[in-house]
mmCIF file of C-alpha atoms and ligand atoms in Angstrom:
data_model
loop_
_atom_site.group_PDB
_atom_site.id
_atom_site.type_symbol
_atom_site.label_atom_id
_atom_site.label_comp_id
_atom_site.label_asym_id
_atom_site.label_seq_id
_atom_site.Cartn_x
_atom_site.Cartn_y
_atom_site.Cartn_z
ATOM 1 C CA UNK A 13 106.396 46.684 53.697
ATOM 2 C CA UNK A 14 109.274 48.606 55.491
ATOM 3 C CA UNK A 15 107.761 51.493 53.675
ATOM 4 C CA UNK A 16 104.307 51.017 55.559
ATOM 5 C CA UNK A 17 105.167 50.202 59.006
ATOM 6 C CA UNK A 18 107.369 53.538 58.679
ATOM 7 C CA UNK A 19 103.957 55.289 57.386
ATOM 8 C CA UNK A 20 101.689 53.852 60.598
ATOM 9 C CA UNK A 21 104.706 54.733 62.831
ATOM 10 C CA UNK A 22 104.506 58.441 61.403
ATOM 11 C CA UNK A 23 101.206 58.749 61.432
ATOM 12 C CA UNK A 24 100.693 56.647 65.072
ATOM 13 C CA UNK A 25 103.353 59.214 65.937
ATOM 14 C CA UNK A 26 101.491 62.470 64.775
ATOM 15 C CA UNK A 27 98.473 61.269 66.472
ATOM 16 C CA UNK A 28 100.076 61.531 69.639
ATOM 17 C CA UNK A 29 101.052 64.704 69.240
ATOM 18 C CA UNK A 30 98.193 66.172 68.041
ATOM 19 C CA UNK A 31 96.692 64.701 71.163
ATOM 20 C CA UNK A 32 99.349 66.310 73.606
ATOM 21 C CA UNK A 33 97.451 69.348 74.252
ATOM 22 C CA UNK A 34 94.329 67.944 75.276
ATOM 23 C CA UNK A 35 96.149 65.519 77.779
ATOM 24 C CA UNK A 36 98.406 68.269 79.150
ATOM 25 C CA UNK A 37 95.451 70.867 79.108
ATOM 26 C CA UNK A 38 92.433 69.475 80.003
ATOM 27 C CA UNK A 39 89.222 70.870 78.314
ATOM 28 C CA UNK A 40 88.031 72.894 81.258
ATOM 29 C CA UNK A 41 90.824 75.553 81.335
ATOM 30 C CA UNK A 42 90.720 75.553 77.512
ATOM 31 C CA UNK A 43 87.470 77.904 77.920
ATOM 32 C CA UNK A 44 89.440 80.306 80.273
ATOM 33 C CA UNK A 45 92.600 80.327 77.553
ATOM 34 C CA UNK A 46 93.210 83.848 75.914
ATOM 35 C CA UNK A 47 91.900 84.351 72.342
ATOM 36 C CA UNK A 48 94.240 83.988 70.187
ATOM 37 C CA UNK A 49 94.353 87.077 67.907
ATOM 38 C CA UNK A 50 97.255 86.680 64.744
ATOM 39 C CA UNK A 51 97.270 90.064 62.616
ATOM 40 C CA UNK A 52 99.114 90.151 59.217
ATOM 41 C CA UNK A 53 100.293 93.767 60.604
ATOM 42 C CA UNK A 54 101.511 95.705 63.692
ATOM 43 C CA UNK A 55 99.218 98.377 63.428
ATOM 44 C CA UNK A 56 95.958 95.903 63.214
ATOM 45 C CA UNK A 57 97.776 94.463 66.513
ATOM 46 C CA UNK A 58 98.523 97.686 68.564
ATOM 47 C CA UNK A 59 94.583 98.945 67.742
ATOM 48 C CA UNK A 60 93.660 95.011 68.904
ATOM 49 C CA UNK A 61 95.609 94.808 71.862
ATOM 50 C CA UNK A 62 94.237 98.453 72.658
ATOM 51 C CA UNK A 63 90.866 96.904 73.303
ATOM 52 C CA UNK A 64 91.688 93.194 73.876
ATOM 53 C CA UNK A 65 93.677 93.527 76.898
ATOM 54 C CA UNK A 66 95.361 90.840 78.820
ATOM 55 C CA UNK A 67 91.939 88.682 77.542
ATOM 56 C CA UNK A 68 93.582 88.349 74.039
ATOM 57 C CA UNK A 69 97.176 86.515 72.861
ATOM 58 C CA UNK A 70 98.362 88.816 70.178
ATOM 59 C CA UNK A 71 100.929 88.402 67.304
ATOM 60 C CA UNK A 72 101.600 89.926 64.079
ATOM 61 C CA UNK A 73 103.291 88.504 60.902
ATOM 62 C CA UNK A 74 104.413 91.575 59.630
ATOM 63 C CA UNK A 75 106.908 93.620 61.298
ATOM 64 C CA UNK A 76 106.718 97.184 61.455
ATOM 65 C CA UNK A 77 110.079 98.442 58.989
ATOM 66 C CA UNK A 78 108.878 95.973 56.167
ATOM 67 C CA UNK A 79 106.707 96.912 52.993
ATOM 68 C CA UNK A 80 103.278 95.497 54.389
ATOM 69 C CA UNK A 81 102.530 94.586 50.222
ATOM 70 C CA UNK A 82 106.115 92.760 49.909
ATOM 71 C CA UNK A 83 106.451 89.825 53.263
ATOM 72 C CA UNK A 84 108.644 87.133 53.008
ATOM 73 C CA UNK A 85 106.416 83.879 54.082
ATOM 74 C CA UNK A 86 108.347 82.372 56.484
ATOM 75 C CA UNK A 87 107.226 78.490 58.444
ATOM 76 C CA UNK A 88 106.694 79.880 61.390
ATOM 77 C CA UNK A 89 103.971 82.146 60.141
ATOM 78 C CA UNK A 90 102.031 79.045 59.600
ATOM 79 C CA UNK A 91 102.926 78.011 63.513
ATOM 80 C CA UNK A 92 100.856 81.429 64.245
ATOM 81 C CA UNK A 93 98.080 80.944 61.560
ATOM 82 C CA UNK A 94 97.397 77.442 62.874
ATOM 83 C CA UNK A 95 96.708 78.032 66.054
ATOM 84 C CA UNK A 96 95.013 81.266 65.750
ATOM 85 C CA UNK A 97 91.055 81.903 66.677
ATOM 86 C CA UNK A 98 90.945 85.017 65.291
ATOM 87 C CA UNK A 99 92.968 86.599 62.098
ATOM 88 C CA UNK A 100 92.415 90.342 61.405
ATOM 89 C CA UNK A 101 94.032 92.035 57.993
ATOM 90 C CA UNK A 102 94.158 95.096 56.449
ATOM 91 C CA UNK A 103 92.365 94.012 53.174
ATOM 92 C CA UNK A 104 92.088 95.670 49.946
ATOM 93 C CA UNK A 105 94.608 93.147 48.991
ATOM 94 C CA UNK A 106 97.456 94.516 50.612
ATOM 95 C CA UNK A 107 98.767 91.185 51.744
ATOM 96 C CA UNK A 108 97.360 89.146 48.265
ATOM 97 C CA UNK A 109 100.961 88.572 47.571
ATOM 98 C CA UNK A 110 101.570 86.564 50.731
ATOM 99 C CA UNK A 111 98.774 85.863 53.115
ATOM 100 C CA UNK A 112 96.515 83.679 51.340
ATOM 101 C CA UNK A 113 98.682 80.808 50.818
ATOM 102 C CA UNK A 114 99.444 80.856 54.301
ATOM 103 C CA UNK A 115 96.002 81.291 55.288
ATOM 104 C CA UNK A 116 95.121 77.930 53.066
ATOM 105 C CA UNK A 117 98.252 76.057 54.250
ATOM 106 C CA UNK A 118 97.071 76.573 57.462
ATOM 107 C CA UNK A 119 94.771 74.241 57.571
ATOM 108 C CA UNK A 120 93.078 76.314 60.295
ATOM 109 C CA UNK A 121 89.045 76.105 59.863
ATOM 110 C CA UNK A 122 88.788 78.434 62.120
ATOM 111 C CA UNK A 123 90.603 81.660 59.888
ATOM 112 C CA UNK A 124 89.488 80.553 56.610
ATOM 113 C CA UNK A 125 88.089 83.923 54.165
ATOM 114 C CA UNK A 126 84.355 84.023 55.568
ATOM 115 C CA UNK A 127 84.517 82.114 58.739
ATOM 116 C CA UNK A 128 83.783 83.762 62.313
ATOM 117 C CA UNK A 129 87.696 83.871 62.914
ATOM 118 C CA UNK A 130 88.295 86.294 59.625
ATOM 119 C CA UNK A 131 88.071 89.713 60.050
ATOM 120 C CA UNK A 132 88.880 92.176 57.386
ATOM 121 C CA UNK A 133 89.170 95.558 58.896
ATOM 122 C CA UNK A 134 88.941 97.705 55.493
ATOM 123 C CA UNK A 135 85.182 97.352 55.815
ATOM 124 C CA UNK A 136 84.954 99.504 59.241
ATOM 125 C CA UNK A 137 87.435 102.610 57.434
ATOM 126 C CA UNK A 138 86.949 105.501 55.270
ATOM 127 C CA UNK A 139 88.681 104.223 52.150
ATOM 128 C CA UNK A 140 90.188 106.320 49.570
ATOM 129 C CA UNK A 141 91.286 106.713 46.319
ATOM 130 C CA UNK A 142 88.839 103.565 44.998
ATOM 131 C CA UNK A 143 89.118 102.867 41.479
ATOM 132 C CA UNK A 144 86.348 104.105 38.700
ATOM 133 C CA UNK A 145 86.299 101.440 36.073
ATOM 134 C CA UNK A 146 87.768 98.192 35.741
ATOM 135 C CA UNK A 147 91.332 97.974 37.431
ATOM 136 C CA UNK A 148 93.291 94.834 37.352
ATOM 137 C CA UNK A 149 96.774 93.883 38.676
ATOM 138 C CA UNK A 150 98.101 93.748 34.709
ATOM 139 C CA UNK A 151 99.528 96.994 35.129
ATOM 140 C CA UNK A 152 101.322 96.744 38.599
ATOM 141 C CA UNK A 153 99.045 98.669 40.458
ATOM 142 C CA UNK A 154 99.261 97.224 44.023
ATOM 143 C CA UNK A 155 95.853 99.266 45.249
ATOM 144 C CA UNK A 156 93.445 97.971 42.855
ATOM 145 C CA UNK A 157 90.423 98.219 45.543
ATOM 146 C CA UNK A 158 91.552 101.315 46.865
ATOM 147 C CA UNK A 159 93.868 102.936 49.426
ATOM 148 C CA UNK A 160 95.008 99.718 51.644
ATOM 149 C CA UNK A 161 97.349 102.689 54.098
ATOM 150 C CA UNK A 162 93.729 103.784 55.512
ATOM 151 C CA UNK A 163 95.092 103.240 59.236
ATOM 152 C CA UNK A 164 96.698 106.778 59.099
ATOM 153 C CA UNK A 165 93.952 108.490 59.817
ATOM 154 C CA UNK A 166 93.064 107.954 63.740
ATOM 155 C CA UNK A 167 89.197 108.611 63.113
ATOM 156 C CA UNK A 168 90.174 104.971 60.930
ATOM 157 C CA UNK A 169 91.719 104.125 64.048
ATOM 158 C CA UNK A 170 89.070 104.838 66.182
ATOM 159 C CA UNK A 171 86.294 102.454 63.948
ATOM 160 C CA UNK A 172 88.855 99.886 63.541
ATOM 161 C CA UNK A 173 89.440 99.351 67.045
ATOM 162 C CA UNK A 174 85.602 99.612 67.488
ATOM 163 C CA UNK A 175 85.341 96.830 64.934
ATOM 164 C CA UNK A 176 87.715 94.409 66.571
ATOM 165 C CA UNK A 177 85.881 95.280 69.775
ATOM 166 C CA UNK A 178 82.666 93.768 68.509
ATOM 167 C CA UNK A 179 84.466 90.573 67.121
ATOM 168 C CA UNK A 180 85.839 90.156 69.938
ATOM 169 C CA UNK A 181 82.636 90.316 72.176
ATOM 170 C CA UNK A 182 80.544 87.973 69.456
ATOM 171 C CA UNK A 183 83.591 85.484 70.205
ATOM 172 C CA UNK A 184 84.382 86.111 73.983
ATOM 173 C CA UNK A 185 80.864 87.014 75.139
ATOM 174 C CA UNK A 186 81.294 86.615 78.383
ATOM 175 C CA UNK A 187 84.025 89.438 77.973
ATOM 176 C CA UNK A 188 81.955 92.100 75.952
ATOM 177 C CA UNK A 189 81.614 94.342 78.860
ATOM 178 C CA UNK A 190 85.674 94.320 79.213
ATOM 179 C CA UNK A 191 85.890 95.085 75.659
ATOM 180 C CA UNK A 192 83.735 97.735 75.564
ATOM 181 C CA UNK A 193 85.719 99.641 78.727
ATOM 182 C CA UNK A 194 88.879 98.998 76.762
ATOM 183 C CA UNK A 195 87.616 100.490 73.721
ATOM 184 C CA UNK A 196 86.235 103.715 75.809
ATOM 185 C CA UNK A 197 89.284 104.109 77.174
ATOM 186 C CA UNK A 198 91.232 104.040 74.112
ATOM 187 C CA UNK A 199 88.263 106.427 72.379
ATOM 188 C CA UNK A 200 88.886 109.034 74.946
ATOM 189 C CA UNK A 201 93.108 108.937 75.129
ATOM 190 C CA UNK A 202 92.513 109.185 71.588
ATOM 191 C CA UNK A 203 90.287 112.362 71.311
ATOM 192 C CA UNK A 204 93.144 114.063 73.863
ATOM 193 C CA UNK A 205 95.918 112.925 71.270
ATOM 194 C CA UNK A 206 93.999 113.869 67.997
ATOM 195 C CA UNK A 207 93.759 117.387 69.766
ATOM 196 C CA UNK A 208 97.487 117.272 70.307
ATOM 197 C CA UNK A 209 98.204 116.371 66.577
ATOM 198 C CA UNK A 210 96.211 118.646 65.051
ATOM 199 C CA UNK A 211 97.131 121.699 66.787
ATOM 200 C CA UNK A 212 100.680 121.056 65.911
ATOM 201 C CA UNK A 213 99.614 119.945 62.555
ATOM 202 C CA UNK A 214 97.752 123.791 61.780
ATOM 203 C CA UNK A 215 100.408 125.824 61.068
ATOM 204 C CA UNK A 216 101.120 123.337 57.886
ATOM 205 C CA UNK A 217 97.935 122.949 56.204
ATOM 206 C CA UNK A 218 98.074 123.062 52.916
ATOM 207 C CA UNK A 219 101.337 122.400 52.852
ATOM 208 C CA UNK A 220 102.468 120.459 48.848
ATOM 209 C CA UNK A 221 104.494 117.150 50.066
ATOM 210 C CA UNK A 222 105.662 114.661 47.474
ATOM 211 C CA UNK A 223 105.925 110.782 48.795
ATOM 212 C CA UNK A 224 107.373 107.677 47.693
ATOM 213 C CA UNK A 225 104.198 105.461 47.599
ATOM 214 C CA UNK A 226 100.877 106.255 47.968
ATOM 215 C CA UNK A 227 100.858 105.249 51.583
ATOM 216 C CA UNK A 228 99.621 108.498 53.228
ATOM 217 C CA UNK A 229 96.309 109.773 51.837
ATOM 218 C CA UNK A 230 94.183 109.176 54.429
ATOM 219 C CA UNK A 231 97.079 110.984 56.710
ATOM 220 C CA UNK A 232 97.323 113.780 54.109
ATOM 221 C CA UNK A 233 93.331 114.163 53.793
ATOM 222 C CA UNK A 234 92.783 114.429 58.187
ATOM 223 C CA UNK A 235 95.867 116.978 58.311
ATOM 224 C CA UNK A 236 95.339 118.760 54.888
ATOM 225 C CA UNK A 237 98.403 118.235 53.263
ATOM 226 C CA UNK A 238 98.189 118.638 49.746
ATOM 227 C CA UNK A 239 100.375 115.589 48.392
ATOM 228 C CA UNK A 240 101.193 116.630 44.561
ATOM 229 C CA UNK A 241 103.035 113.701 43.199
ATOM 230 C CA UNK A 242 104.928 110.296 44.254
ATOM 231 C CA UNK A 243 108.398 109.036 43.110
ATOM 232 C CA UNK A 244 106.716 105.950 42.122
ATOM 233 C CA UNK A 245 105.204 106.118 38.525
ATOM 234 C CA UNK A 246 102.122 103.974 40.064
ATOM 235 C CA UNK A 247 102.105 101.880 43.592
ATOM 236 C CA UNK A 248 103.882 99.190 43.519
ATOM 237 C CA UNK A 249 106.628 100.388 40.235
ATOM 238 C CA UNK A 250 109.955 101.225 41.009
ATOM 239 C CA UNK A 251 111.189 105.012 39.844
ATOM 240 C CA UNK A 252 111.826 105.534 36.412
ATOM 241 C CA UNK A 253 114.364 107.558 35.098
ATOM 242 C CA UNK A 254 111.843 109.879 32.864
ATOM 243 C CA UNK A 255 109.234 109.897 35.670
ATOM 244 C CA UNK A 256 111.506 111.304 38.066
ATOM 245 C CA UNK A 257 112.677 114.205 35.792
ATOM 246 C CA UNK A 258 109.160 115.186 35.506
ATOM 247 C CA UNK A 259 109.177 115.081 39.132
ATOM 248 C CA UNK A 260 111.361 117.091 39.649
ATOM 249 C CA UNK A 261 109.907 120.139 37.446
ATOM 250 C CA UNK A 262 106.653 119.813 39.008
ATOM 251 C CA UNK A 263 108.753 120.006 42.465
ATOM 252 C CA UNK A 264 109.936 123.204 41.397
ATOM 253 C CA UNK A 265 107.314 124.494 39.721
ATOM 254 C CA UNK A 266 105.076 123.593 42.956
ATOM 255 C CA UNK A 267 107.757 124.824 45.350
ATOM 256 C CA UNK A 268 107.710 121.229 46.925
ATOM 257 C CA UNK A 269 110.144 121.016 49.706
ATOM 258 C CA UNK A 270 109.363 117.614 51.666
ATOM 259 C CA UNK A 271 109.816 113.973 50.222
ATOM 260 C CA UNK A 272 108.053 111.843 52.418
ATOM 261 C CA UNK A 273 109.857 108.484 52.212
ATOM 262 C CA UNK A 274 108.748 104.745 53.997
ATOM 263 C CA UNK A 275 111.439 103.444 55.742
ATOM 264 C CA UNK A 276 111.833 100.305 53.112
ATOM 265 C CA UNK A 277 112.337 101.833 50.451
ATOM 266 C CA UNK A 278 116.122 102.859 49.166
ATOM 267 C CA UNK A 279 116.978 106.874 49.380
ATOM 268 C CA UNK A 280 118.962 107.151 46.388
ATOM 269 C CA UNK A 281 116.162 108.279 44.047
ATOM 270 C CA UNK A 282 114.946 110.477 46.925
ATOM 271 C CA UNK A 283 118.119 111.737 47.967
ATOM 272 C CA UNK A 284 118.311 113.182 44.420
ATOM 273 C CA UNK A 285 115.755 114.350 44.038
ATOM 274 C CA UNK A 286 116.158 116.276 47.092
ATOM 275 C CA UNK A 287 119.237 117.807 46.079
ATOM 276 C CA UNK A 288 118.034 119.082 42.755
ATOM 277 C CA UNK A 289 114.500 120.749 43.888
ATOM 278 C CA UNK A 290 116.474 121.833 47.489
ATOM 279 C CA UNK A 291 113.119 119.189 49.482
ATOM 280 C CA UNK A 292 114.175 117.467 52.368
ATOM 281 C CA UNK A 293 113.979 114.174 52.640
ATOM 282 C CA UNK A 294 112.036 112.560 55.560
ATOM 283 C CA UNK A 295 111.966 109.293 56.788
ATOM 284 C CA UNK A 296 108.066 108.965 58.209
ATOM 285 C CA UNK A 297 106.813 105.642 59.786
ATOM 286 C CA UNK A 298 103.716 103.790 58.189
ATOM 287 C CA UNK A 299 103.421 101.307 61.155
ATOM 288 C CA UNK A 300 103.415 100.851 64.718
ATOM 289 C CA UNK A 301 107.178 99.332 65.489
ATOM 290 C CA UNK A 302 108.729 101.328 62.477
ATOM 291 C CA UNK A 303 111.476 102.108 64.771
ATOM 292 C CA UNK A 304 111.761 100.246 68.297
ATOM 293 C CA UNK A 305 110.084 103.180 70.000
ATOM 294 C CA UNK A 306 107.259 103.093 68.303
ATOM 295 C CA UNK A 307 105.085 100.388 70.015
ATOM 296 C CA UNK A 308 101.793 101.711 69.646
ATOM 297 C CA UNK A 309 99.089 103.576 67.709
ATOM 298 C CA UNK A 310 100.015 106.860 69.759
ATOM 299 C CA UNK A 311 103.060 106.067 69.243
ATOM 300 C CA UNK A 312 103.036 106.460 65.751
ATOM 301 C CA UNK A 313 101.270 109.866 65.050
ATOM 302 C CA UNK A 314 103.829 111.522 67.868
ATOM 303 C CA UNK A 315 106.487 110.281 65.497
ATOM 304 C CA UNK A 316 105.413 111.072 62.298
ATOM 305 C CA UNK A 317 104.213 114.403 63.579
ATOM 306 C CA UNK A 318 106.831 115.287 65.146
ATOM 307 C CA UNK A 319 109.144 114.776 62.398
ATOM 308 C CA UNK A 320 106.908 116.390 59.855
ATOM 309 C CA UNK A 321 106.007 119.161 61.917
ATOM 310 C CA UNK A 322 109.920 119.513 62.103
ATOM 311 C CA UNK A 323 110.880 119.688 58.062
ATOM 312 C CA UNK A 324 108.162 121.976 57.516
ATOM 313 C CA UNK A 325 109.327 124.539 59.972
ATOM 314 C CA UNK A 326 112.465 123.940 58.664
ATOM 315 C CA UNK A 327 111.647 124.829 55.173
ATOM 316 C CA UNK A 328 109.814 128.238 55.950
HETATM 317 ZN ZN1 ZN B 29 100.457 100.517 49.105
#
């Protein structure tokens, strides 16, 4: 009996509280509100908030310096998820190992795989690297789909942001023509910065670069960089000590002299590799807020570029 009347208090209780926000916000401003735009990573939020504006809320549950394959769920992710109108990922199952329990737990109609609220962006990028044949996760192969790093390219960049802008018109409406100046503004900084990149990308092309995972092919393919191997054996699998022996003789065979290396990953394998084959070992940034200074998408490409742009001079 005890047991009960605890049970109605609890749930009298919740009911309150789940009725809080429409007696401290009445309906009529709830139209006026901000979208509220949750992305599982900081780069699907910088190319958002490049075209949303001030009209959208924006959050990400991924931060910049972690492995976007390998989050840590946390409970206030699902604080986010619930109260989100719109959820944008990367897709191609970069987040399967976190994101759809949180998506489920939720309990958020309005985010669920399919509705209005979901928006994979994979399906407005060039995609590389897609699997011939049957490829399952059985062999650790995190990119079973394809290349999930595809926003290191900025012509992805361009059509992702162009995507968002449409979703965000078909929900907002009455904002579409906001949307659309945001995205021509961002279309047009970008061509000037895309200029900028590739001029002081030129000298390099061509250039053989080893990485740690197979983050950068979309990078590699819009600056020709010819990447020849990875220190993981296949994305997703730690080094292995015969893998990176063979490594190393292709290194030297190739005349390899950068290691491109994400920022989560430990540099002891790289490190020695680099001191055996005489490649430097760089530290380039995947995602918008890598490093503090990096808080956007331009952000981004000066960094990398700049520091790539550096090790190859270097190494002439
Ligand atoms: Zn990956």
């Amino acid at each position: 009996m005890t047991h009960r009347t605890h049970s109605f208090h609890f749930v009298f209780l919740m009911s309150i509280v789940a009725l809080l926000p429409l007696l401290l916000f009445p309906t009529g401003t709830q139209a006026a509100s901000k979208l509220k735009v949750v992305t599982a990573t900081t780069d699907m939020a910088a190319l958002a908030e490049e075209v949303g504006g001030d009209r959208i809320d924006i959050e990400s549950i991924a931060r910049g310096y972690q492995d976007p394959h390998f989050v840590e769920a946390k409970p206030s992710f699902l604080l986010k998820l619930r109260k989100a109108d719109l959820l944008i990922v990367v897709g191609l199952q970069l987040e399967i190992g976190w994101l759809p329990p949180l998506i489920t737990q939720s309990g958020n109609p309005r985010i669920q795989v399919g509705a209005q609220g979901y928006l994979d962006a994979s399906q407005f990028a060039e995609i590389l690297e897609i699997p011939t044949g049957v490829v399952t996760r059985a062999m650790g192969d995190v990119h079973p789909l394809g290349n999930p790093h595809y926003w290191l390219d900025p012509e992805n960049g361009r059509r992702i942001a162009r995507g968002i802008q449409q979703k965000l018109a078909e929900m907002r409406p009455e904002d579409t023509a906001y949307f659309e100046q945001r995205f021509q503004s961002f279309n047009q900084r970008l061509s000037t910065a895309e200029k900028t990149w590739e001029g002081e990308m030129k000298p390099f092309r061509g250039r053989k670069v080893v990485t740690y995972h197979r983050s950068w092919p979309n990078f590699a393919k819009r600056y020709d960089l010819d990447v020849v191997g990875y220190i993981e054996p296949r994305p997703g699998i730690p080094p292995s000590p015969s893998h990176t022996l063979e490594l190393i003789e292709l290194m030297r065979r190739e005349h390899v002299k950068v290691i491109m290396v994400e920022p989560y990953f430990d540099l002891k394998t790289p490190n020695s590799i680099g001191s055996q084959t005489g490649a430097q070992v760089v530290v380039m940034l995947p995602s918008v807020g890598g490093e503090k200074e990096v808080t956007d998408y331009f952000k981004l490409f000066d960094y990398d570029v700049a520091l790539l742009t550096k090790a190859f001079a270097a190494a002439q």
